[in-house]
Short mmCIF file of C-alpha atoms and ligand atoms in Angstrom, two decimals:
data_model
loop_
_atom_site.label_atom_id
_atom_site.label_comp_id
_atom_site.label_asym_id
_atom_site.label_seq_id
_atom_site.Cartn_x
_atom_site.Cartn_y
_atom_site.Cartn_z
CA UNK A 14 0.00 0.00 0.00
CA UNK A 15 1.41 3.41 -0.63
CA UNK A 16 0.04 6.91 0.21
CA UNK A 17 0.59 10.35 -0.53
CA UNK A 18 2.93 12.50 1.64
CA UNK A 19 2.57 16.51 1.69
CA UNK A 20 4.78 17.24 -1.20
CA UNK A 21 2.82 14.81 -3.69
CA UNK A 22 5.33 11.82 -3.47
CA UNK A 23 3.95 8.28 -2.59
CA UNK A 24 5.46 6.55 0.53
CA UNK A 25 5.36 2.89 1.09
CA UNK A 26 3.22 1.96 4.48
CA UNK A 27 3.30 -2.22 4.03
CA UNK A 28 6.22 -3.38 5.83
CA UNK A 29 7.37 -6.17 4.75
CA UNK A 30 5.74 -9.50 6.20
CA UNK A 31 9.41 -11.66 5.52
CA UNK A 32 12.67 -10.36 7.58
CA UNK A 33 15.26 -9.89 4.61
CA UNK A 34 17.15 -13.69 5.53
CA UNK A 35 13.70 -15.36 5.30
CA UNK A 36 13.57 -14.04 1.89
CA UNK A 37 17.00 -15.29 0.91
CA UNK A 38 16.02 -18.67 2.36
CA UNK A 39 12.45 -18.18 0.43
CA UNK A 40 14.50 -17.93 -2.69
CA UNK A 41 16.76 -20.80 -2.23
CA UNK A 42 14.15 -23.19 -1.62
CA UNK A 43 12.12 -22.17 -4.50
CA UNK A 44 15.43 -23.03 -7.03
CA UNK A 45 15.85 -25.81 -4.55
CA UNK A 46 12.50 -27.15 -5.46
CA UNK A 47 13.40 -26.62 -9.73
CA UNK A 48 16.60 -28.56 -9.25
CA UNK A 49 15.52 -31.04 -6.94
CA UNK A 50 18.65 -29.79 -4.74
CA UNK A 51 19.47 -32.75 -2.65
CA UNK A 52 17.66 -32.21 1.06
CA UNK A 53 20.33 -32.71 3.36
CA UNK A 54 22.27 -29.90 1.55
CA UNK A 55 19.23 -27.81 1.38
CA UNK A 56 19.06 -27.96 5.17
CA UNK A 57 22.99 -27.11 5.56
CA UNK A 58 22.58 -23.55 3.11
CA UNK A 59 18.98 -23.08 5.02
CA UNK A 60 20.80 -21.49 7.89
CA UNK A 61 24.71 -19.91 8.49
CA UNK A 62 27.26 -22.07 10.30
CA UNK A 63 28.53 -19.23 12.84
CA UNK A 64 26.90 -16.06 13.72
CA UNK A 65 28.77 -13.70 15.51
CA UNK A 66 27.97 -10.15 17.83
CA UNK A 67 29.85 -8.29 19.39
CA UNK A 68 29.62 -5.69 21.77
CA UNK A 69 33.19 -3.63 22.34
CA UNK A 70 33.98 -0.28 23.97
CA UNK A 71 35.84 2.88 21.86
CA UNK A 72 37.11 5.78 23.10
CA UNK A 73 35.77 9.06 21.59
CA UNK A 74 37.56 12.19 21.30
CA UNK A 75 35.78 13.67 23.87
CA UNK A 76 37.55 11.03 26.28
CA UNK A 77 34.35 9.16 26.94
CA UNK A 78 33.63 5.58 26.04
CA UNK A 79 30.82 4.19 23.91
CA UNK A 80 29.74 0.94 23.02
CA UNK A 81 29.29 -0.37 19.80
CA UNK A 82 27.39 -3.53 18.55
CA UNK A 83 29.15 -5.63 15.26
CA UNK A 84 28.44 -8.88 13.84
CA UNK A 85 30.37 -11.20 11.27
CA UNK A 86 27.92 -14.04 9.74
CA UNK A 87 29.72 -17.08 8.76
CA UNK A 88 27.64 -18.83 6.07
CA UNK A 89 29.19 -21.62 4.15
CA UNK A 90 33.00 -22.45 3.48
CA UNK A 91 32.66 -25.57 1.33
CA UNK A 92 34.32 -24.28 -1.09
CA UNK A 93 36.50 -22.12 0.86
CA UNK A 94 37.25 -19.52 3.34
CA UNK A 95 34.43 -17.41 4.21
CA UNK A 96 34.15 -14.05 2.16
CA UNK A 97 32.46 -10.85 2.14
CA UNK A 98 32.41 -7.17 2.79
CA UNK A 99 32.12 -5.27 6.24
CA UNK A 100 29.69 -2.17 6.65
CA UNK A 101 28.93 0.26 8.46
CA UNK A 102 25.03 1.71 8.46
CA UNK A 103 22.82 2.36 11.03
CA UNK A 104 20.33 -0.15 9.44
CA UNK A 105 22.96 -3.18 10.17
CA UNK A 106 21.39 -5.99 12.19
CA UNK A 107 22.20 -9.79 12.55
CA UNK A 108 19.13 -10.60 9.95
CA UNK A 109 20.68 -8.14 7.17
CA UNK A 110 24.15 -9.51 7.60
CA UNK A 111 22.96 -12.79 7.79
CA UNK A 112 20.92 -12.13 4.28
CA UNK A 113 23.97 -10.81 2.76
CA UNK A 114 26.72 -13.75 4.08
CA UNK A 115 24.25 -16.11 2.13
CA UNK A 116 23.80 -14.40 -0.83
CA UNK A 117 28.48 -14.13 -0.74
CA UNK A 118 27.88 -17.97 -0.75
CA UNK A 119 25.86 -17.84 -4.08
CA UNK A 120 27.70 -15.20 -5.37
CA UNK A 121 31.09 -17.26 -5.29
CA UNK A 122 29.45 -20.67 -6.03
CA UNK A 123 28.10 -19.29 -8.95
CA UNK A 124 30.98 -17.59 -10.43
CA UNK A 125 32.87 -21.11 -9.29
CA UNK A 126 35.15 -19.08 -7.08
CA UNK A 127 37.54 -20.82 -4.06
CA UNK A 128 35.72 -18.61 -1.56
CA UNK A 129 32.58 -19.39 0.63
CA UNK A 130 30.16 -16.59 1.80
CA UNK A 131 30.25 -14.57 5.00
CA UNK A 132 29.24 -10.68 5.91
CA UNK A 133 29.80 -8.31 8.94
CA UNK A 134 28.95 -5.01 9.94
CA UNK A 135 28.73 -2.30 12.72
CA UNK A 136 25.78 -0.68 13.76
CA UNK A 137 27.12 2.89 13.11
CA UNK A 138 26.33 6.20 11.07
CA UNK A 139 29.88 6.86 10.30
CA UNK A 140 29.15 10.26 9.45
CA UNK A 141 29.02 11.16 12.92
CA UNK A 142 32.36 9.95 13.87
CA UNK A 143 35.61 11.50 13.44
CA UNK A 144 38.73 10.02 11.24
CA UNK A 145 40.03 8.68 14.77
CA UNK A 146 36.94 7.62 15.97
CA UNK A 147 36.16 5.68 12.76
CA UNK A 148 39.76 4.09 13.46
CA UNK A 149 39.74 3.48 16.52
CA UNK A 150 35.99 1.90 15.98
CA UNK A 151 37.53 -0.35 13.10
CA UNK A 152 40.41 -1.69 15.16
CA UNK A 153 38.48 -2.78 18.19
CA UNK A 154 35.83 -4.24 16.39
CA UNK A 155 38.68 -6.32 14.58
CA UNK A 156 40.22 -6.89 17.93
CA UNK A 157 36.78 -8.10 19.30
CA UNK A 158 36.43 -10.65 16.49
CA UNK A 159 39.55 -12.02 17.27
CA UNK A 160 40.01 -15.73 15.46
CA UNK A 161 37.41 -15.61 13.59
CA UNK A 162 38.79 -13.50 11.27
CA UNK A 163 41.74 -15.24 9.10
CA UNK A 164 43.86 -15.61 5.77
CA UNK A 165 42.89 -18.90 5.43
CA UNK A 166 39.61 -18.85 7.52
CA UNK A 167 37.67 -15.49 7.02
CA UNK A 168 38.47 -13.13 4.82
CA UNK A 169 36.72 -9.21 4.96
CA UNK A 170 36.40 -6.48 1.89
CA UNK A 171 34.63 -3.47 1.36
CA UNK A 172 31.36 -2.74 1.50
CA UNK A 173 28.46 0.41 2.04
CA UNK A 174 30.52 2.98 3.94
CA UNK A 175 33.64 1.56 4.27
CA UNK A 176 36.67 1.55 1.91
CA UNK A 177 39.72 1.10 0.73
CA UNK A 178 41.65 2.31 4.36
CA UNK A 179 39.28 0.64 6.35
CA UNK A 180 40.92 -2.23 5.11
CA UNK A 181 44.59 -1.40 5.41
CA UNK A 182 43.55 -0.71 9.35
CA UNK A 183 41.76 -4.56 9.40
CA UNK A 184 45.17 -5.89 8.11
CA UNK A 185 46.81 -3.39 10.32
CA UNK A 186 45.35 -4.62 13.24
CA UNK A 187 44.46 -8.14 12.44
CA UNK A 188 48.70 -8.01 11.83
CA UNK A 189 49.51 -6.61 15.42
CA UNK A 190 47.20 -9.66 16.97
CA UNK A 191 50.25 -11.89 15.37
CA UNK A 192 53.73 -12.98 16.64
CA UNK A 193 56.06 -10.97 14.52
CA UNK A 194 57.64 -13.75 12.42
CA UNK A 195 53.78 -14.62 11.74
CA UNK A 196 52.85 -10.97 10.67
CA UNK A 197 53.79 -11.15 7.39
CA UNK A 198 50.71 -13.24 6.18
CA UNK A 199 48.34 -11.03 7.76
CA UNK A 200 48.06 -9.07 4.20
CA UNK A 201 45.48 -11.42 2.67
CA UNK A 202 43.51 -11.54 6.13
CA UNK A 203 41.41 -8.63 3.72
CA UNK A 204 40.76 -7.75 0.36
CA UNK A 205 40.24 -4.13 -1.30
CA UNK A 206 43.33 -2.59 0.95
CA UNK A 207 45.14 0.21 -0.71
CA UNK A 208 47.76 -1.07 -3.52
CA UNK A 209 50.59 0.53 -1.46
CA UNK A 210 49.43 -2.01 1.61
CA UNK A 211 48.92 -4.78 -0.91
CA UNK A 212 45.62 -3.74 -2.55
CA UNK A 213 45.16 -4.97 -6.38
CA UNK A 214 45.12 -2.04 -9.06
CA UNK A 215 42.35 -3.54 -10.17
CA UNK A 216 40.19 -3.90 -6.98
CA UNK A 217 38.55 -0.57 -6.43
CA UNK A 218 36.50 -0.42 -10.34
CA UNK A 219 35.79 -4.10 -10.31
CA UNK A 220 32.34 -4.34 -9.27
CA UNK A 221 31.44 -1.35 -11.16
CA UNK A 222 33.47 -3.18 -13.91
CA UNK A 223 31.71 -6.42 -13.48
CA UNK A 224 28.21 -4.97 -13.46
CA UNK A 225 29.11 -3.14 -17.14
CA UNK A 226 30.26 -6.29 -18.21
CA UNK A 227 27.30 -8.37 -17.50
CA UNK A 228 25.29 -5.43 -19.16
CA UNK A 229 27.36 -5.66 -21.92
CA UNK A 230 26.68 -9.30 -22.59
CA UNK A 231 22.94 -8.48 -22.24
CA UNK A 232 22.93 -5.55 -24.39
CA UNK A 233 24.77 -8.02 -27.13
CA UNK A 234 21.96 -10.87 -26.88
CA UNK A 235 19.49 -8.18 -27.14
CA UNK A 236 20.98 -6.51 -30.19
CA UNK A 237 20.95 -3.46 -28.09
CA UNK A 238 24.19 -1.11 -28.97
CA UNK A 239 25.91 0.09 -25.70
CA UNK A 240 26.83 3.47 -27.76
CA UNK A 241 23.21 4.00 -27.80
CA UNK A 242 22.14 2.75 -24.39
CA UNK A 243 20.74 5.43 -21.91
CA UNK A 244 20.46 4.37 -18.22
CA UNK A 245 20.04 5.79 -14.42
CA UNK A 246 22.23 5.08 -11.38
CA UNK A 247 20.76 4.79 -7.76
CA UNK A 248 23.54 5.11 -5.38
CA UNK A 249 27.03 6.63 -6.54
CA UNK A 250 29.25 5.71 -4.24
CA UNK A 251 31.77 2.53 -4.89
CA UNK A 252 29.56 0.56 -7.04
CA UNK A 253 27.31 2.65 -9.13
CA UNK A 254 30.09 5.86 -9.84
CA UNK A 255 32.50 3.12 -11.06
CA UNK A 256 29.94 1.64 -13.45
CA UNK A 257 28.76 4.94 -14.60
CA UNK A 258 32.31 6.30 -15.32
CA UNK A 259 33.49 2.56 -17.41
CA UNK A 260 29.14 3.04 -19.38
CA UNK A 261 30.67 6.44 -19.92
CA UNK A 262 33.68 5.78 -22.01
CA UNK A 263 31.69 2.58 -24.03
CA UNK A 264 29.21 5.33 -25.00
CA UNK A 265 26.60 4.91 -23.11
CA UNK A 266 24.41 8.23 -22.05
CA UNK A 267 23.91 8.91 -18.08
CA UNK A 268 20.45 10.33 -17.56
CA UNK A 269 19.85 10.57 -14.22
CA UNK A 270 21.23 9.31 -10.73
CA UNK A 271 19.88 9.09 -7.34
CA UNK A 272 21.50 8.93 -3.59
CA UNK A 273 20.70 9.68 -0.08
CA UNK A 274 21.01 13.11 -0.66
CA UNK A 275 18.67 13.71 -4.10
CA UNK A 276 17.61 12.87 -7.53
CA UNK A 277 18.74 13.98 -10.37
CA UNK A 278 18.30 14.30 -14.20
CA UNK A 279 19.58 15.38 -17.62
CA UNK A 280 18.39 13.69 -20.36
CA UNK A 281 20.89 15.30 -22.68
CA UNK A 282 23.30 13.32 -20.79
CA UNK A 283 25.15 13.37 -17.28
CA UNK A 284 29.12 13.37 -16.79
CA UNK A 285 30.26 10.64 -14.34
CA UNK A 286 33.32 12.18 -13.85
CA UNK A 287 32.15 15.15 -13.50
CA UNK A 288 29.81 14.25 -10.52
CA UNK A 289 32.05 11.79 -9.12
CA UNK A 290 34.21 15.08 -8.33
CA UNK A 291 31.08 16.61 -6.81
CA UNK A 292 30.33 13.78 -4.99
CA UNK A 293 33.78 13.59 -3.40
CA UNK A 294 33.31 17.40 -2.69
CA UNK A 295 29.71 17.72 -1.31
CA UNK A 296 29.08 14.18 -0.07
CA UNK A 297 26.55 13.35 -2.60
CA UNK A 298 24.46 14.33 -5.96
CA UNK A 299 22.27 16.93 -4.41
CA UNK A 300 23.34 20.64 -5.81
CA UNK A 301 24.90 19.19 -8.86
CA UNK A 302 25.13 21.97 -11.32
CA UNK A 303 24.83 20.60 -14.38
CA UNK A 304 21.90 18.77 -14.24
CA UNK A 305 17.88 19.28 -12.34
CA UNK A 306 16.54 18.13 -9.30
CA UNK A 307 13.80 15.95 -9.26
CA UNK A 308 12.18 14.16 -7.01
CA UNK A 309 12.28 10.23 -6.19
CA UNK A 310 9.05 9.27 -8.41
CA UNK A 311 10.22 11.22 -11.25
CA UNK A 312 13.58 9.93 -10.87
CA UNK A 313 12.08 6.10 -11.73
CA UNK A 314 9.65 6.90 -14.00
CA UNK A 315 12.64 8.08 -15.87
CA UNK A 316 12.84 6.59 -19.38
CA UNK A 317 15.78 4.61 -19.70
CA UNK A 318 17.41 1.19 -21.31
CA UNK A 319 18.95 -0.08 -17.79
CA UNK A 320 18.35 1.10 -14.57
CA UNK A 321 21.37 -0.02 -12.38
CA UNK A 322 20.46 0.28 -8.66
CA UNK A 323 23.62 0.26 -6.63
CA UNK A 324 23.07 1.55 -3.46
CA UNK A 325 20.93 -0.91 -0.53
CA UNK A 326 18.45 -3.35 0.05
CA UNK A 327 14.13 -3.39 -0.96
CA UNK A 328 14.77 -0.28 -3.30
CA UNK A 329 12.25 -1.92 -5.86
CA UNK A 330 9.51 -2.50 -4.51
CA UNK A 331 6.01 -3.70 -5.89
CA UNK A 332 5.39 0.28 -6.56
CA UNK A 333 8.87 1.26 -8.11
CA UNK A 334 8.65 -1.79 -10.42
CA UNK A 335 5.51 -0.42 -11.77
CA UNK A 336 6.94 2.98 -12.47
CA UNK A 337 10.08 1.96 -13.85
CA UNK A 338 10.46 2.82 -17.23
CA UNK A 339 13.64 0.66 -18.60
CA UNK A 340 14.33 -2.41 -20.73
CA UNK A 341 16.66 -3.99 -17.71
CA UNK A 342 17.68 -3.95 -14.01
CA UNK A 343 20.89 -4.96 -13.48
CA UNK A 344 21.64 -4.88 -9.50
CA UNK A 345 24.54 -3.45 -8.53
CA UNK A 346 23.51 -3.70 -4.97
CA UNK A 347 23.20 -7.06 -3.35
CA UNK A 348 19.23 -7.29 -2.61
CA UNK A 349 17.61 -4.46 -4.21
CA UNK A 350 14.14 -5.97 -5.22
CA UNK A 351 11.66 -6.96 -2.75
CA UNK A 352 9.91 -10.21 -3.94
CA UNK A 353 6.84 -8.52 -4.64
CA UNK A 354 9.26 -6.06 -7.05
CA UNK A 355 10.67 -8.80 -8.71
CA UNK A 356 7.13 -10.17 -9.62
CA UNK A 357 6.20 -7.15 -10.63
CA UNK A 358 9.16 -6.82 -13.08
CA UNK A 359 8.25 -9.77 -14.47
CA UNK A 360 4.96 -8.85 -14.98
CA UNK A 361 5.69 -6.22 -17.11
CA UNK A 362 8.97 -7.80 -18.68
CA UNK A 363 11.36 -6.28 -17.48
CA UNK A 364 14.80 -7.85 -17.80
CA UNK A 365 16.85 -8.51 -14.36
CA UNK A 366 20.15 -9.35 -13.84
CA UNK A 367 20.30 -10.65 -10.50
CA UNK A 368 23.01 -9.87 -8.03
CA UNK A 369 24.63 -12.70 -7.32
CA UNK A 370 25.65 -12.56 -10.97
CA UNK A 371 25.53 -8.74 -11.48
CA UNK A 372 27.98 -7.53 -8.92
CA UNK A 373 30.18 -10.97 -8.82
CA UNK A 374 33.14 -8.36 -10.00
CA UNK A 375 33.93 -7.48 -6.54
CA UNK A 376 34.58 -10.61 -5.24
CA UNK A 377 36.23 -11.77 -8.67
CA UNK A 378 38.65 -9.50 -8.38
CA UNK A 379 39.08 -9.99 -4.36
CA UNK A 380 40.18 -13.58 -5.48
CA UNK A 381 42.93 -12.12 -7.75
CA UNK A 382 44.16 -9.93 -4.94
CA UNK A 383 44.05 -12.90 -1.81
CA UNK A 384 45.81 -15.22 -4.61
CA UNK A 385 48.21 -12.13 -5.38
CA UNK A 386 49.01 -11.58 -1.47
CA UNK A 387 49.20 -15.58 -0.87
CA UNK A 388 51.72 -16.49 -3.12
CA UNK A 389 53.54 -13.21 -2.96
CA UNK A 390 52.45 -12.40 -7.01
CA UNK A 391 52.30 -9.15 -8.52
CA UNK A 392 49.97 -7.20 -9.64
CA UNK A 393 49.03 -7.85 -13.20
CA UNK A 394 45.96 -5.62 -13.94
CA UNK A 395 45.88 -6.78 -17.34
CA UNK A 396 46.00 -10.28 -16.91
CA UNK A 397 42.88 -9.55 -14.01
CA UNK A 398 40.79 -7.91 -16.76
CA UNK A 399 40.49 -10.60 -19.22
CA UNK A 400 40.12 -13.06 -16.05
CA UNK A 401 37.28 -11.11 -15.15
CA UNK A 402 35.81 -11.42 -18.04
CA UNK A 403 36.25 -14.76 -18.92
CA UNK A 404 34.62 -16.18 -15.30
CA UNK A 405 31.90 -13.48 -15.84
CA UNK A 406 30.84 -14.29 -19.07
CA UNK A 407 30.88 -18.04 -17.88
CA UNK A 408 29.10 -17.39 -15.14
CA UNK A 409 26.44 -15.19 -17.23
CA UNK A 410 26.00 -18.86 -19.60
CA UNK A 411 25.67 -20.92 -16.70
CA UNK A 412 22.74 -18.75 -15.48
CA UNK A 413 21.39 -18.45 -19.25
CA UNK A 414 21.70 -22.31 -19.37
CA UNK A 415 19.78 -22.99 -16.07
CA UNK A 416 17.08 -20.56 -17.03
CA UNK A 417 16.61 -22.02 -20.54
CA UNK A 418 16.90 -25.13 -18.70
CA UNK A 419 14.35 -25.40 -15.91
CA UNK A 420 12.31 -22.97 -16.90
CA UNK A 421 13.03 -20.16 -14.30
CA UNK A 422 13.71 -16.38 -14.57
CA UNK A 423 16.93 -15.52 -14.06
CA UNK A 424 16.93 -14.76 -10.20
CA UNK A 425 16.10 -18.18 -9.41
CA UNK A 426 18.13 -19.63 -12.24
CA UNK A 427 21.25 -17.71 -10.59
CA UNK A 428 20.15 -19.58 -7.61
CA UNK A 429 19.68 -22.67 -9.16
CA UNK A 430 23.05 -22.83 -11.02
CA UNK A 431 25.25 -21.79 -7.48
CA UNK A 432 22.99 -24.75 -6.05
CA UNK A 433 24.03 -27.07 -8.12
CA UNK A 434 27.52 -26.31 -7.67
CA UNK A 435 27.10 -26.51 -3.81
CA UNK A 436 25.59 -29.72 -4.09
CA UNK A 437 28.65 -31.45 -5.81
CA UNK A 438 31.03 -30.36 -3.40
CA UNK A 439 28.74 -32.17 -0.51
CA UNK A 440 27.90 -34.77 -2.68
CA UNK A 441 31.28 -35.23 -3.34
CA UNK A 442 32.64 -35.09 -0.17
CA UNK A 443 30.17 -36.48 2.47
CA UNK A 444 29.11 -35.13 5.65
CA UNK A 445 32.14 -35.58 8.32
CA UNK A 446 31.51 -38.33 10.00
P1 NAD B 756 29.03 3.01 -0.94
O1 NAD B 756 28.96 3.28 0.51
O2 NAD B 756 30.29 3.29 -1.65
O3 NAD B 756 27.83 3.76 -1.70
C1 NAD B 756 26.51 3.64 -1.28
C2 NAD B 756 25.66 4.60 -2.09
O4 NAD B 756 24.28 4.38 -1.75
C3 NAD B 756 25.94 6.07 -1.81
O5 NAD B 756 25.99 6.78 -3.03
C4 NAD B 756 24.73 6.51 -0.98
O6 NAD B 756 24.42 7.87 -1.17
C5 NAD B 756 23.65 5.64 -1.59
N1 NAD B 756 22.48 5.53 -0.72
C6 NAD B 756 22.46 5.24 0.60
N2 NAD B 756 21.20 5.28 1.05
C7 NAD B 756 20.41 5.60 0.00
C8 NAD B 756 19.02 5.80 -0.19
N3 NAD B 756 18.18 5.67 0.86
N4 NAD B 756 18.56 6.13 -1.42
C9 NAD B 756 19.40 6.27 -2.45
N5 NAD B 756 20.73 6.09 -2.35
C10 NAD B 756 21.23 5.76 -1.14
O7 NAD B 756 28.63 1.46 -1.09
P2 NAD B 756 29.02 0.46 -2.28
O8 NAD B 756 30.22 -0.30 -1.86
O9 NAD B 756 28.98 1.17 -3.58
O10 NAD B 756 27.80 -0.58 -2.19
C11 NAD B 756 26.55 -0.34 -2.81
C12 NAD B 756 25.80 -1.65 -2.95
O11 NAD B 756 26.60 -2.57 -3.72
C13 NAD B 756 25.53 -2.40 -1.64
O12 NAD B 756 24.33 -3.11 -1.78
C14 NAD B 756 26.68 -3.38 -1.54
O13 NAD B 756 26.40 -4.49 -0.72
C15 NAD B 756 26.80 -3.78 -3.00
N6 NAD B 756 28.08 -4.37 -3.37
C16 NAD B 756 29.24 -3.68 -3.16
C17 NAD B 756 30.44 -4.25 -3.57
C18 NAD B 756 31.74 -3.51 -3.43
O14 NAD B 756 32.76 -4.00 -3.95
N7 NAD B 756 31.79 -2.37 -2.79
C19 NAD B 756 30.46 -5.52 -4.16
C20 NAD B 756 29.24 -6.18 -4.39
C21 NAD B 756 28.06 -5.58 -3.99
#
């Protein structure tokens, strides 16, 4: 249900009757049911092997103490250690993290990846904190977790709000927990650290990268010419600004973007780079100067080829879908579309490249830099960018494959195919004992 506020927009009222893991574990057991996924593994992916909270204490500049509340959600590591990002938003609870470790379990299956799935976060705005604050925050909450972080065992990366030296203070830290002939292995304890601290060159772009690519292989089955393509951007941090700056030099025209701060729009065409330098200025899109402010209805009615949402969770819901005026959604951000959303987009044909295959780049790329840190490699950002391309295109196949295959759309055929995968390695294996 949605009613109108005092300035004309609609607001959603329904909240939503599933918690956002329930919907995860909604969506695995529908593929489940198409494949005919073996029970006993169903019931292992139905729930995470470890969840972790933690409460720990951080000094503020003001000299007094406060208390923050993290987690780290251990889903799967069949196929290895766990892996996923860490972040920090207000919003973060057990049941998001929990949604999103899963969903780093699909992700990697799917792109057949060594890595498993896991997720943390802190409950935090970290606009409110200082530079020390947010350091001293990052260290102890590292410190807290202790063990269960690891090179081998659990391995963290970026994620909404945190970045690039959040992650050389995880490695930091995680190093100063070892004994110093140890220390030097504590560089692959993280992905996405700067490329002076051991970070990959190729790293920061590659979700961004990942989600052009997988548009690109779209745009070529639907004889759809990316030098003619128009699309919209929610979200221009990390993800989205990255995928709007690589659209930008295959072509394809920017017409309007979205973040917490405003809409939006120029339908002669927005420059990424240009508001990627406003964004670092200002903190977001509002006040942009070459382009008008809208507001968030007209921003998805917006006519468009792709709309990329790259910013959080339940953005489409069963009222956006209907408004949306594109030829595809390709999700940038992990968990964009509620389930009433997604039937909605199907309703009206709408074309959705689901998450799990959409923004695989990230952790693509992660691999490249743990395998570059563990065996003491160089970087070789070449070599990474027809890698990337190679396992994303595969993994784009696998999904088309599963889809033509069972029958499914190509959310639950995503699912399907990183099922399938799953179930070998169990299968395979056995249950210990
Ligand atoms: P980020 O912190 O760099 O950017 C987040 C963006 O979302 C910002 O532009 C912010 O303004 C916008 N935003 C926040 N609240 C909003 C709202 N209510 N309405 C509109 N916009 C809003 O984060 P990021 O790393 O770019 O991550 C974005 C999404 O992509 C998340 O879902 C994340 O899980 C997913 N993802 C990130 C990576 C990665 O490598 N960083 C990899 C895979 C998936």
């Amino acid at each position: 249900m949605s009613v109108a506020n005092a300035t004309g927009s609609f607001v959603e009222t329904t909240a939503p009757t599933q918690s956002l893991f329930e919907r995860v574990q909604a969506q695995i057991a529908r593929a489940a049911r198409a494949i005919e996924l073996a029970p006993d593994v169903h019931a292992i992916l139905d729930k995470p092997m470890s969840r972790i909270a933690v409460n720990f204490p951080v000094r503020m500049d003001d000299g007094r103490v406060r208390t923050f509340t993290g987690y780290r959600v251990q889903h799967n590591n069949a196929l290895g250690p766990f892996k996923g990002g860490i972040r920090y938003h207000p919003a973060v609870s057990m049941d998001e993290v929990s949604a999103l470790a899963a969903w780093m379990t699909l992700k990697c299956a799917l792109v057949d990846i060594p890595f498993g799935g896991g997720k943390g976060g802190v409950q935090v705005d970290p606009s409110t904190l200082s530079q020390s604050e947010l350091q001293r925050m990052t260290r102890r909450f590292v410190y807290a977790l202790g063990p269960n972080l690891g090179p081998t065992y659990d391995v963290p990366a970026p994620d909404v709000n945190t970045d690039a030296r959040t992650m050389a203070w995880i490695a930091d830290t995680y190093a100063a927990t070892l004994p110093p002939h140890e220390r030097h292995r504590a560089m692959s304890v993280v992905t996405g650290k700067p490329v002076s601290a051991g970070g990959s060159p190729s790293r920061a772009k590659a979700t961004g990268q990942g989600v052009v690519e997988l548009i690109a292989l779209w745009a070529r089955d639907k004889a759809c010419p990316m030098e003619d393509m128009t699309y919209t951007v929610q979200g221009f941090g990390k993800v989205g600004s990255w995928a709007a700056r690589i659209l930008k030099d295959k072509g394809a025209r920017l017409v309007a973007v979205q973040d917490h701060t405003g809409s939006i729009r120029d339908p002669r065409g927005i420059d990424a780079d240009a508001l990627g330098e406003h964004v670092q200025r200002h903190g977001g899109v509002a006040g942009f100067p070459a382009a008008d402010a809208i507001d968030r209805d007209a921003f998805f009615e917006t006519p468009a080829d792709v709309f990329i949402p790259a910013a959080l969770e339940d953005q489409i819901t069963e009222r956006v879908a209907a408004r949306l005026n594109v030829r595809l959604v390709a999700e940038g951000a992990n968990g964009p579309t509620t389930p009433q959303g997604d039937a909605a987009l199907q309703h009206r044909g709408i074309d959705v490249l689901p998450d799990i295959l959409c923004n695989a780049g990230g952790v693509v790329v992660s691999y490249f830099e743990w395998r570059q840190n563990t065996t003491n490699d160089v970087p070789d950002p070449k070599r990474d960018d027809a890698q990337l391309r190679e396992i994303l295109a595969r993994a784009y196949e696998r999904v088309a494959a599963a889809s033509h295959g069972f029958g499914l759309d190509w959310r639950s055929a995503a699912y399907a195919a990183a099922l399938q995968r799953l179930e070998t390695v169990y299968l395979d294996r056995g249950i210990f004992p």
